[in-house]
Short mmCIF file of the C-alpha atoms (twelve columns), coordinates in Angstrom:
data_MODEL
# 
_entry.id   MODEL 
# 
loop_
_atom_site.group_PDB 
_atom_site.id 
_atom_site.type_symbol 
_atom_site.label_atom_id 
_atom_site.label_alt_id 
_atom_site.label_comp_id 
_atom_site.label_asym_id 
_atom_site.label_seq_id 
_atom_site.Cartn_x 
_atom_site.Cartn_y 
_atom_site.Cartn_z 
_atom_site.pdbx_PDB_model_num 
ATOM 1  C CA . UNK A 1  106.676 118.594 66.175  1 
ATOM 2  C CA . UNK A 2  103.819 116.621 67.659  1 
ATOM 3  C CA . UNK A 3  102.099 117.887 70.747  1 
ATOM 4  C CA . UNK A 4  102.224 115.871 73.942  1 
ATOM 5  C CA . UNK A 5  98.562  114.915 73.448  1 
ATOM 6  C CA . UNK A 6  99.300  113.413 70.036  1 
ATOM 7  C CA . UNK A 7  102.306 111.578 71.453  1 
ATOM 8  C CA . UNK A 8  100.157 110.265 74.312  1 
ATOM 9  C CA . UNK A 9  97.538  108.975 71.855  1 
ATOM 10 C CA . UNK A 10 100.153 107.007 69.909  1 
ATOM 11 C CA . UNK A 11 101.765 105.613 73.077  1 
ATOM 12 C CA . UNK A 12 98.367  104.578 74.440  1 
ATOM 13 C CA . UNK A 13 97.445  102.908 71.139  1 
ATOM 14 C CA . UNK A 14 100.682 100.926 71.136  1 
ATOM 15 C CA . UNK A 15 99.987  99.842  74.728  1 
ATOM 16 C CA . UNK A 16 96.474  98.668  73.804  1 
ATOM 17 C CA . UNK A 17 97.832  96.751  70.824  1 
ATOM 18 C CA . UNK A 18 100.618 95.125  72.829  1 
ATOM 19 C CA . UNK A 19 98.571  94.186  75.895  1 
ATOM 20 C CA . UNK A 20 95.121  93.761  74.290  1 
ATOM 21 C CA . UNK A 21 94.039  96.066  77.114  1 
ATOM 22 C CA . UNK A 22 90.595  97.451  77.812  1 
ATOM 23 C CA . UNK A 23 89.852  101.162 78.061  1 
ATOM 24 C CA . UNK A 24 89.514  100.850 81.836  1 
ATOM 25 C CA . UNK A 25 92.842  99.022  82.238  1 
ATOM 26 C CA . UNK A 26 94.604  101.509 79.977  1 
ATOM 27 C CA . UNK A 27 93.172  104.508 81.803  1 
ATOM 28 C CA . UNK A 28 94.437  103.137 85.109  1 
ATOM 29 C CA . UNK A 29 97.953  102.519 83.752  1 
ATOM 30 C CA . UNK A 30 98.261  105.992 82.215  1 
ATOM 31 C CA . UNK A 31 96.520  107.854 85.030  1 
ATOM 32 C CA . UNK A 32 93.851  109.442 82.837  1 
ATOM 33 C CA . UNK A 33 90.094  109.029 82.579  1 
ATOM 34 C CA . UNK A 34 88.303  106.477 80.435  1 
ATOM 35 C CA . UNK A 35 86.847  109.423 78.511  1 
ATOM 36 C CA . UNK A 36 90.343  110.648 77.670  1 
ATOM 37 C CA . UNK A 37 91.357  107.214 76.386  1 
ATOM 38 C CA . UNK A 38 88.192  106.999 74.312  1 
ATOM 39 C CA . UNK A 39 88.652  110.480 72.833  1 
ATOM 40 C CA . UNK A 40 92.309  109.787 72.034  1 
ATOM 41 C CA . UNK A 41 91.461  106.528 70.273  1 
ATOM 42 C CA . UNK A 42 88.341  107.619 68.375  1 
ATOM 43 C CA . UNK A 43 89.028  111.258 67.500  1 
ATOM 44 C CA . UNK A 44 92.725  112.039 67.717  1 
ATOM 45 C CA . UNK A 45 94.466  108.836 66.649  1 
ATOM 46 C CA . UNK A 46 92.674  108.443 63.271  1 
ATOM 47 C CA . UNK A 47 94.032  111.861 62.250  1 
ATOM 48 C CA . UNK A 48 97.547  111.044 63.475  1 
ATOM 49 C CA . UNK A 49 97.977  107.427 62.358  1 
ATOM 50 C CA . UNK A 50 94.955  105.814 60.647  1 
ATOM 51 C CA . UNK A 51 96.478  102.324 60.395  1 
ATOM 52 C CA . UNK A 52 97.204  102.056 64.121  1 
ATOM 53 C CA . UNK A 53 93.794  103.594 64.833  1 
ATOM 54 C CA . UNK A 54 92.061  100.844 62.888  1 
ATOM 55 C CA . UNK A 55 93.978  98.072  64.658  1 
ATOM 56 C CA . UNK A 56 93.285  99.638  68.046  1 
ATOM 57 C CA . UNK A 57 89.596  100.067 67.238  1 
ATOM 58 C CA . UNK A 58 89.354  96.353  66.406  1 
ATOM 59 C CA . UNK A 59 90.737  95.428  69.826  1 
ATOM 60 C CA . UNK A 60 88.455  97.868  71.632  1 
ATOM 61 C CA . UNK A 61 85.430  96.521  69.742  1 
ATOM 62 C CA . UNK A 62 86.366  92.966  70.723  1 
ATOM 63 C CA . UNK A 63 86.746  94.015  74.362  1 
ATOM 64 C CA . UNK A 64 83.384  95.754  74.219  1 
ATOM 65 C CA . UNK A 65 81.739  92.639  72.788  1 
ATOM 66 C CA . UNK A 66 83.235  90.474  75.558  1 
ATOM 67 C CA . UNK A 67 82.594  92.762  78.514  1 
ATOM 68 C CA . UNK A 68 79.335  91.076  79.533  1 
ATOM 69 C CA . UNK A 69 81.195  87.779  79.790  1 
ATOM 70 C CA . UNK A 70 83.907  89.303  81.983  1 
ATOM 71 C CA . UNK A 71 81.255  90.866  84.211  1 
ATOM 72 C CA . UNK A 72 79.522  87.525  84.649  1 
ATOM 73 C CA . UNK A 73 82.796  85.813  85.552  1 
ATOM 74 C CA . UNK A 74 83.621  88.528  88.077  1 
ATOM 75 C CA . UNK A 75 80.221  88.151  89.722  1 
ATOM 76 C CA . UNK A 76 80.590  84.372  89.838  1 
ATOM 77 C CA . UNK A 77 83.997  84.666  91.521  1 
ATOM 78 C CA . UNK A 78 82.660  87.226  93.976  1 
ATOM 79 C CA . UNK A 79 79.876  84.963  95.197  1 
ATOM 80 C CA . UNK A 80 82.089  81.910  95.140  1 
ATOM 81 C CA . UNK A 81 84.510  83.701  97.496  1 
ATOM 82 C CA . UNK A 82 81.656  84.520  99.912  1 
ATOM 83 C CA . UNK A 83 80.651  80.854  100.300 1 
# 
């Protein structure tokens, strides 16, 4: 029987895969910290289900690579709204 933490890691991974979600978005949906999401995806999930872990890691790496672009867009919208 899997523990609830292992079950949570798999459920979170499936959510990330389905929604292409960021760590921050996922943490908000599941009501846990970003650190918990990160630990589940990098430490726990590879031991539980390596194939899903690899797919999830690819999405998280893509999100990490694009985060500076999202930040720039958010700042642009913020100042555009002020005008």
